[in-house]
Coordinates of C-alpha atoms and ligand atoms in Angstrom, one line a residue:
X27 CA -67.7 100.7 56.6
X28 CA -69.3 100.4 53.2
X29 CA -67.4 100.0 49.9
X30 CA -69.4 100.3 46.7
X31 CA -67.5 98.3 43.9
X32 CA -68.3 98.7 40.2
X33 CA -67.0 96.1 37.8
X34 CA -66.8 97.1 34.1
X35 CA -67.4 95.1 31.0
X36 CA -63.9 93.5 30.8
X37 CA -64.3 92.3 34.4
X38 CA -67.6 90.7 33.5
X39 CA -66.6 89.2 30.2
X40 CA -66.6 85.5 31.0
X41 CA -66.6 82.9 33.7
X42 CA -62.9 83.3 34.5
X43 CA -63.4 87.0 35.1
X44 CA -66.4 86.2 37.3
X45 CA -64.1 84.1 39.5
X46 CA -61.7 87.0 39.9
X47 CA -64.6 89.3 40.7
X48 CA -65.9 87.0 43.4
X49 CA -62.4 86.6 44.9
X50 CA -62.1 90.4 45.1
X51 CA -65.5 90.8 46.7
X52 CA -65.0 88.0 49.2
X53 CA -61.6 89.3 50.2
X54 CA -63.1 92.3 51.8
X55 CA -66.2 92.1 53.9
X56 CA -66.9 95.8 53.3
X57 CA -67.6 95.3 49.6
X58 CA -71.3 95.0 50.2
X59 CA -72.9 96.7 47.2
X60 CA -71.8 95.9 43.7
X61 CA -72.6 97.6 40.4
X62 CA -71.9 95.9 37.1
X63 CA -71.7 96.4 33.3
X64 CA -72.8 94.1 30.6
X65 CA -70.2 91.5 29.5
X66 CA -67.4 93.2 27.6
X67 CA -64.7 91.9 25.2
X68 CA -62.8 88.8 26.1
X69 CA -60.1 89.5 23.5
X70 CA -59.5 92.5 21.2
X71 CA -61.7 91.4 18.2
X72 CA -64.5 90.2 20.4
X73 CA -67.9 92.0 20.7
X74 CA -69.3 93.9 23.7
X75 CA -72.7 92.6 24.5
X76 CA -74.0 96.2 24.6
X77 CA -72.9 96.5 20.9
X78 CA -74.6 93.2 20.0
X79 CA -77.8 94.4 21.6
X80 CA -77.7 97.6 19.6
X81 CA -77.1 95.5 16.5
X82 CA -80.0 93.2 17.5
X83 CA -82.3 96.2 17.7
X84 CA -81.1 97.5 14.3
X85 CA -82.1 94.1 12.8
X86 CA -85.6 94.5 14.2
X87 CA -85.9 98.0 12.9
X88 CA -84.9 97.0 9.4
X89 CA -86.9 93.8 9.4
X90 CA -83.8 91.5 9.2
X91 CA -84.0 88.4 11.4
X92 CA -82.4 89.2 14.8
X93 CA -82.2 85.6 15.8
X94 CA -78.5 84.9 15.2
X95 CA -77.4 88.0 17.1
X96 CA -79.8 87.4 19.9
X97 CA -78.4 83.9 20.2
X98 CA -74.8 85.3 20.5
X99 CA -76.0 87.3 23.5
X100 CA -77.9 84.5 25.1
X101 CA -75.0 82.0 24.6
X102 CA -72.6 84.3 26.3
X103 CA -74.7 84.5 29.5
X104 CA -75.7 80.8 29.5
X105 CA -72.1 79.8 29.1
X106 CA -71.0 81.9 32.1
X107 CA -73.8 80.4 34.1
X108 CA -73.1 76.8 33.1
X109 CA -69.3 77.1 33.5
X110 CA -69.8 78.4 37.0
X111 CA -72.6 76.0 37.9
X112 CA -74.9 78.8 38.9
X113 CA -78.5 77.7 39.3
X114 CA -80.6 80.3 37.7
X115 CA -83.4 80.0 35.1
X116 CA -82.2 82.4 32.5
X117 CA -84.0 80.6 29.6
X118 CA -87.4 81.8 30.5
X119 CA -86.2 85.4 30.9
X120 CA -84.6 85.1 27.4
X121 CA -87.8 83.6 26.0
X122 CA -89.9 86.4 27.4
X123 CA -87.5 88.9 26.0
X124 CA -87.6 87.3 22.5
X125 CA -91.4 87.4 22.6
X126 CA -91.3 91.1 23.5
X127 CA -88.9 91.8 20.7
X128 CA -91.4 90.3 18.2
X129 CA -94.0 92.7 19.4
X130 CA -91.8 95.7 19.4
X131 CA -89.3 96.7 22.1
X132 CA -87.6 100.1 22.5
X133 CA -83.9 100.2 21.8
X134 CA -83.2 101.4 25.3
X135 CA -85.1 98.5 26.9
X136 CA -83.4 95.9 24.8
X137 CA -79.9 97.2 25.3
X138 CA -80.4 97.5 29.0
X139 CA -80.8 93.7 29.2
X140 CA -77.0 93.4 29.0
X141 CA -76.4 94.9 32.4
X142 CA -79.6 93.2 33.7
X143 CA -78.4 89.7 33.0
X144 CA -74.9 90.4 34.2
X145 CA -76.2 91.6 37.5
X146 CA -78.7 88.7 37.9
X147 CA -75.9 86.2 37.3
X148 CA -73.4 87.8 39.6
X149 CA -76.0 88.2 42.4
X150 CA -76.8 84.4 42.1
X151 CA -73.1 83.6 42.0
X152 CA -72.4 85.6 45.2
X153 CA -75.6 84.8 47.0
X154 CA -76.3 88.6 47.0
X155 CA -79.7 90.2 46.4
X156 CA -80.4 91.6 42.9
X157 CA -81.8 95.1 42.9
X158 CA -83.1 96.2 39.5
X159 CA -82.1 99.8 38.5
X160 CA -85.5 100.1 36.8
X161 CA -86.9 100.4 40.4
X162 CA -84.8 103.2 41.7
X163 CA -82.9 105.2 39.0
X164 CA -85.5 107.9 38.0
X165 CA -84.9 110.1 35.0
X166 CA -86.3 113.6 34.6
X167 CA -87.7 114.4 31.2
X168 CA -84.6 116.3 30.3
X169 CA -82.5 113.1 30.7
X170 CA -80.9 114.1 34.0
X171 CA -81.4 111.8 37.0
X172 CA -83.6 112.9 39.9
X173 CA -81.1 112.3 42.6
X174 CA -83.4 113.0 45.6
X175 CA -86.0 110.5 44.6
X176 CA -83.6 107.9 43.3
X177 CA -81.4 108.0 46.4
X178 CA -84.4 107.7 48.6
X179 CA -85.7 104.7 46.7
X180 CA -82.3 103.0 46.7
X181 CA -81.8 103.6 50.4
X182 CA -85.2 101.9 51.1
X183 CA -84.2 98.9 49.0
X184 CA -80.6 98.4 49.8
X185 CA -80.1 99.6 53.4
X186 CA -78.0 97.0 55.3
X187 CA -78.1 94.5 52.5
X188 CA -75.5 92.9 50.2
X189 CA -76.7 93.5 46.7
X190 CA -75.7 93.5 43.0
X191 CA -77.1 96.4 40.9
X192 CA -77.0 96.7 37.1
X193 CA -75.5 99.9 35.7
X194 CA -76.4 102.0 32.7
X195 CA -80.2 102.3 32.9
X196 CA -83.1 103.5 34.9
X197 CA -86.7 104.5 34.1
X198 CA -88.7 107.6 33.1
X199 CA -91.7 108.7 35.2
X200 CA -94.0 106.6 32.9
X201 CA -92.0 103.4 33.7
X202 CA -90.2 103.2 30.3
X203 CA -86.6 102.1 30.5
X204 CA -84.0 104.7 29.6
X205 CA -80.2 104.4 29.1
X206 CA -77.5 106.6 30.2
X207 CA -74.6 107.6 27.8
X208 CA -72.2 104.8 26.7
X209 CA -69.9 104.0 29.6
X210 CA -72.7 105.0 32.0
X211 CA -72.3 102.2 34.5
X212 CA -69.6 104.3 36.0
X213 CA -72.2 106.9 36.7
X214 CA -74.7 104.4 38.2
X215 CA -71.9 103.3 40.6
X216 CA -71.3 106.9 41.6
X217 CA -75.1 107.4 42.4
X218 CA -75.1 104.2 44.4
X219 CA -72.1 105.3 46.4
X220 CA -73.6 108.7 47.0
X221 CA -77.1 107.4 47.9
X222 CA -75.7 105.0 50.4
X223 CA -73.0 107.3 51.8
X224 CA -70.3 104.8 51.0
X225 CA -66.9 105.3 52.5
X226 CA -65.3 104.7 49.1
X227 CA -66.3 104.0 45.5
X228 CA -64.1 101.4 43.9
X229 CA -64.2 101.2 40.1
X230 CA -62.7 98.0 38.9
X231 CA -61.5 97.8 35.3
X232 CA -58.7 96.3 33.1
X233 CA -56.0 98.8 33.8
X234 CA -54.2 99.6 37.1
X235 CA -55.8 103.0 37.5
X236 CA -55.7 106.2 35.4
X237 CA -52.5 106.2 33.4
X238 CA -50.8 109.4 32.4
X239 CA -51.8 108.7 28.8
X240 CA -54.0 106.3 26.9
X241 CA -52.1 103.0 27.0
X242 CA -53.2 102.2 23.5
X243 CA -51.1 105.2 22.4
X244 CA -48.3 105.4 24.9
X245 CA -47.2 101.9 25.6
X246 CA -45.2 102.6 28.8
X247 CA -47.6 105.2 30.4
X248 CA -47.3 105.3 34.1
X249 CA -50.2 105.1 36.6
X250 CA -51.2 108.3 38.3
X251 CA -51.3 107.3 42.0
X252 CA -53.3 110.3 43.1
X253 CA -55.5 112.8 41.3
X254 CA -58.0 115.4 42.5
X255 CA -61.6 115.6 41.4
X256 CA -60.8 118.7 39.3
X257 CA -57.9 117.2 37.5
X258 CA -59.9 114.1 36.8
X259 CA -62.8 116.2 35.5
X260 CA -60.3 117.9 33.1
X261 CA -58.7 114.6 32.0
X262 CA -62.0 112.8 31.4
X263 CA -63.7 115.7 29.8
X264 CA -60.8 116.1 27.4
X265 CA -60.8 112.4 26.5
X266 CA -59.3 110.0 29.1
X267 CA -61.9 107.3 28.7
X268 CA -61.2 105.2 31.6
X269 CA -64.0 106.8 33.7
X270 CA -67.1 108.4 32.3
X271 CA -66.7 112.2 32.6
X272 CA -70.0 112.6 34.6
X273 CA -68.9 110.1 37.3
X274 CA -67.3 112.5 39.6
X275 CA -70.3 114.8 40.3
X276 CA -72.3 112.6 42.6
X277 CA -69.3 111.4 44.6
X278 CA -67.7 114.8 44.8
X279 CA -70.9 116.3 46.3
X280 CA -70.5 113.8 49.2
X281 CA -66.7 113.9 49.3
X282 CA -66.5 110.1 48.6
X283 CA -63.1 109.1 47.4
X284 CA -62.9 107.0 44.2
X285 CA -60.4 104.2 43.7
X286 CA -59.7 102.9 40.2
X287 CA -58.4 99.3 40.4
X288 CA -57.5 96.4 38.1
X289 CA -59.5 93.2 38.3
X290 CA -56.6 91.4 36.7
X291 CA -54.1 92.8 39.2
X292 CA -56.0 93.2 42.4
X293 CA -53.0 93.9 44.6
X294 CA -52.1 97.1 42.6
X295 CA -53.4 100.1 44.6
X296 CA -54.4 101.8 41.3
X297 CA -55.5 105.5 41.4
X298 CA -57.0 107.3 44.3
X299 CA -59.2 110.3 43.5
X300 CA -60.1 112.8 46.2
X301 CA -60.9 116.5 46.7
X302 CA -57.3 117.3 47.6
X303 CA -54.1 115.8 48.7
X304 CA -52.9 118.7 50.9
X305 CA -50.5 117.7 53.5
X306 CA -49.8 114.5 51.7
X307 CA -46.3 114.3 50.4
X308 CA -46.5 114.0 46.6
X309 CA -44.7 110.9 45.7
X310 CA -44.0 111.8 42.1
X311 CA -42.1 114.9 41.1
X312 CA -43.6 115.0 37.7
X313 CA -44.8 118.3 36.4
X314 CA -47.9 117.0 34.7
X315 CA -50.7 114.8 35.8
X316 CA -51.7 113.4 32.4
X317 CA -52.3 114.0 28.7
X318 CA -55.5 113.2 26.9
X319 CA -57.4 114.3 23.9
X320 CA -60.3 113.8 21.5
X321 CA -60.7 113.9 17.7
X322 CA -63.7 115.2 15.8
X323 CA -63.4 119.0 16.1
X324 CA -63.7 121.8 13.6
X325 CA -62.5 125.4 14.0
X326 CA -64.0 128.6 12.6
X327 CA -61.5 131.5 12.5
X328 CA -63.2 134.8 11.8
X329 CA -60.9 137.7 11.0
X330 CA -62.1 141.3 10.8
X331 CA -59.7 144.2 10.9
X332 CA -60.4 146.5 13.8
X333 CA -62.3 143.8 15.7
X334 CA -60.0 144.1 18.7
X335 CA -61.2 147.6 19.3
X336 CA -64.9 147.1 18.5
X337 CA -67.5 146.0 21.0
X338 CA -70.3 143.5 20.1
X339 CA -68.5 141.6 17.4
X340 CA -67.9 138.5 19.5
X341 CA -71.5 138.6 20.7
X342 CA -72.7 138.6 17.0
X343 CA -70.5 135.7 16.3
X344 CA -71.7 133.7 19.3
X345 CA -75.3 134.5 18.4
X346 CA -74.9 132.8 15.1
X347 CA -73.7 129.6 16.8
X348 CA -76.5 129.9 19.4
X349 CA -79.1 130.2 16.6
X350 CA -78.1 126.7 15.3
X351 CA -77.8 125.3 18.8
X352 CA -74.1 124.5 18.4
X353 CA -72.2 124.3 21.7
X354 CA -68.8 126.0 21.7
X355 CA -66.0 124.0 23.2
X356 CA -63.3 126.7 23.3
X357 CA -62.8 130.2 22.0
X358 CA -59.4 131.7 21.3
X359 CA -58.9 135.4 20.8
X360 CA -56.2 136.8 18.7
X361 CA -55.9 140.4 17.5
X362 CA -58.8 141.0 15.1
X363 CA -59.4 137.3 15.0
X364 CA -61.6 134.9 17.0
X365 CA -61.3 131.1 16.7
X366 CA -64.2 129.0 17.8
X367 CA -63.7 125.2 18.3
X368 CA -66.9 123.1 18.0
X369 CA -67.6 119.3 17.6
X370 CA -67.8 118.5 13.9
X371 CA -70.9 116.4 14.6
X372 CA -72.7 119.5 15.9
X373 CA -72.4 121.4 12.6
X374 CA -72.9 118.5 10.3
X375 CA -76.1 120.0 8.9
X376 CA -75.4 123.7 9.4
X377 CA -71.8 124.6 8.7
X378 CA -72.6 126.5 5.5
X379 CA -75.6 128.2 7.0
X380 CA -73.3 129.3 9.8
X381 CA -70.8 130.7 7.4
X382 CA -73.5 132.5 5.5
X383 CA -74.9 134.1 8.6
X384 CA -71.4 135.1 9.8
X385 CA -70.7 136.8 6.5
X386 CA -74.0 138.7 6.7
X387 CA -74.0 139.6 10.4
X388 CA -70.3 140.1 11.1
X389 CA -69.0 141.2 7.7
X390 CA -65.6 139.6 8.3
X391 CA -62.5 140.0 6.1
X392 CA -62.5 136.3 5.9
X393 CA -63.5 133.1 7.6
X394 CA -61.2 130.1 7.7
X395 CA -62.7 126.7 8.5
X396 CA -60.4 123.8 9.5
X397 CA -61.7 120.2 9.5
X398 CA -60.3 117.1 11.2
X399 CA -59.0 118.9 14.3
X400 CA -58.0 117.0 17.5
X401 CA -57.8 118.8 20.8
X402 CA -55.2 117.5 23.2
X403 CA -54.7 118.8 26.8
X404 CA -51.9 118.5 29.2
X405 CA -53.3 118.6 32.8
X406 CA -51.2 119.2 35.9
X407 CA -51.5 121.0 39.2
X408 CA -47.9 122.0 39.3
X409 CA -47.8 123.5 35.8
X410 CA -49.0 126.9 36.9
X411 CA -46.1 127.5 39.2
X412 CA -43.4 126.5 36.6
X413 CA -42.3 128.4 33.6
X414 CA -41.4 126.9 30.3
X415 CA -44.3 124.5 29.8
X416 CA -45.3 126.0 26.5
X417 CA -41.7 126.1 25.4
X418 CA -41.5 122.4 26.1
X419 CA -44.6 121.7 24.1
X420 CA -43.4 123.6 21.0
X421 CA -40.0 121.9 21.3
X422 CA -41.6 118.4 21.4
X423 CA -43.9 119.1 18.5
X424 CA -41.3 120.9 16.5
X425 CA -39.0 117.9 16.7
X426 CA -41.7 115.8 15.1
X427 CA -42.7 118.4 12.5
X428 CA -46.2 118.6 14.0
X429 CA -48.0 121.8 13.1
X430 CA -49.7 123.4 16.1
X431 CA -53.0 124.8 15.0
X432 CA -53.8 126.5 18.3
X433 CA -52.7 126.6 21.9
X434 CA -54.4 127.9 25.0
X435 CA -53.9 127.9 28.7
X436 CA -57.0 127.4 30.9
X437 CA -57.8 130.1 33.4
X438 CA -57.2 127.9 36.5
X439 CA -53.9 127.0 34.9
X440 CA -54.7 123.3 35.4
X441 CA -54.2 122.7 31.7
X442 CA -52.7 123.7 28.5
X443 CA -54.7 122.8 25.4
X444 CA -53.4 122.4 21.9
X445 CA -55.1 121.8 18.6
X446 CA -53.5 119.6 15.9
X447 CA -54.6 117.8 12.8
X448 CA -56.3 114.5 13.6
X449 CA -53.6 112.6 11.7
X450 CA -51.1 113.9 14.2
X451 CA -53.1 112.8 17.2
X452 CA -51.2 109.7 18.4
X453 CA -47.7 111.1 17.6
X454 CA -48.6 114.4 19.5
X455 CA -49.6 112.5 22.6
X456 CA -46.7 110.2 22.5
X457 CA -44.1 112.9 22.0
X458 CA -45.6 115.2 24.6
X459 CA -45.6 112.3 27.1
X460 CA -42.0 111.5 26.5
X461 CA -41.0 115.2 26.7
X462 CA -42.7 115.8 30.0
X463 CA -42.5 112.4 31.7
X464 CA -39.4 110.9 30.1
Ligands
LIG505 P1 -64.7 99.2 31.7 O1 -65.2 98.2 30.8 O2 -64.0 98.6 32.9 O3 -65.7 100.3 32.0 P2 -63.3 101.0 29.8 O4 -63.0 100.3 28.6 O5 -64.5 101.9 29.9 O6 -63.4 99.9 31.0 O7 -62.1 101.8 30.3 C1 -60.8 101.2 30.5 C2 -60.0 101.5 29.3 O8 -59.7 102.9 29.1 C3 -58.6 100.9 29.3 O9 -58.6 99.6 28.9 C4 -57.8 101.8 28.4 O10 -57.6 101.2 27.1 C5 -58.7 103.1 28.2 N1 -58.0 104.3 28.6 C6 -58.0 105.5 27.8 N2 -57.2 106.4 28.4 C7 -56.8 105.9 29.5 C8 -56.0 106.5 30.6 N3 -55.5 107.7 30.6 N4 -55.7 105.7 31.6 C9 -56.2 104.4 31.7 N5 -56.9 103.8 30.7 C10 -57.2 104.6 29.7
LIG506 N1 -72.4 98.5 28.8 C1 -72.5 99.9 28.5 C2 -71.5 100.3 27.4 O1 -70.9 99.5 26.8 C3 -72.3 100.7 29.8 C4 -71.0 100.5 30.5 O2 -70.3 99.6 30.2 O3 -70.7 101.3 31.3 O4 -71.4 101.5 27.1
LIG507 MG1 -66.2 102.1 31.1

């Protein structure tokens, strides 16, 4: 039996957390391969080491002394080492890094050192081997990971061993270090689990699993005990940040279950994620699985009388967005009106060009652009078979005087999506939660 356990930033934040991590690992002999993040926040106003390292690089770029920020990073790791009495020469590593910074270091390489030092320290603390992700995570030029090559390399290095592996980075073919997206250690953990055919991928964080809503918005949100890969994909894509949205692909391919657990409450079973739970008796009768959302959208509503009976108009609209390389998140069709939802950041430099092209190519009656839109989704496998979900949504939002800008039900009926103004984001999630969950 092999369990791959990934510990996130909050689990690696200080010496006290390292003790909890060691106790968790030592309590189960199957937890043989460990993946870690850089040290995270110890308290709400604290800094994540990853952020400090980005800041350090910004200092170098603008020619401001990076010394004080660098020392903050170094001190965090030295203090963990000294408090735990780990014998490991980190000073010479830090000295070499500082020298390299003076000569010019890429942002990705510098930032990756957060996970590198975390993993080295934990490996020494546990007496496990350290396996550097620079030696096995291979990126393709397009930024995807070459799974075949990477898995093969890792199998050769890790087979039958107890090891600690840093998350978040790998290398390009030319040996240069490259980072994944923010939160990417979750993905490294999934690659490790898939490469080694683990029996389970445990993801240890600071909440007892996936909650039905972001705990920073809904104070009393309940844990979702079981969730399918598809539901998790929907929840994380739409904004539930507990697990990086790309985490499920490598584990789903190999049908490896994921268990999200709390380092600060290790007895709690957390959330189990699998392909399906057929045959299992659902222990909660709740209609929905969860609610999540993201801010930062903009909508273009294009109205043209007669559009509903024309062919080709939608294609012309889409071609304009394609020309400017703008991905479309959702499209809603009304009679003679199409609404396209895109990330505001993707049209930062071209929104007026898009409007001009639409006017020329589509000759609409008018185009209405709404800024500061948040998209919120309610996800749930049982929603499809029940009527009245949309009614409940309108009732909840009506009671709070929230103006619904759009509403749409996904084709697989796993979710209902609504658009509201960003200022209504928290209140929308909170009121929907209490309407559906109680
Ligand atoms: P880690 O450092 O372990 O990777 P993250 O900060 O990436 O942890 O993710 C855990 C955090 O995600 C929680 O502390 C919580 O504030 C936030 N979060 C947002 N939405 C949810 C949700 N639906 N369920 C659980 N946590 C959520
Ligand atoms: N340390 C990285 C970040 O803060 C990666 C991770 O924690 O998963 O984004
Ligand atoms: Mg994370």
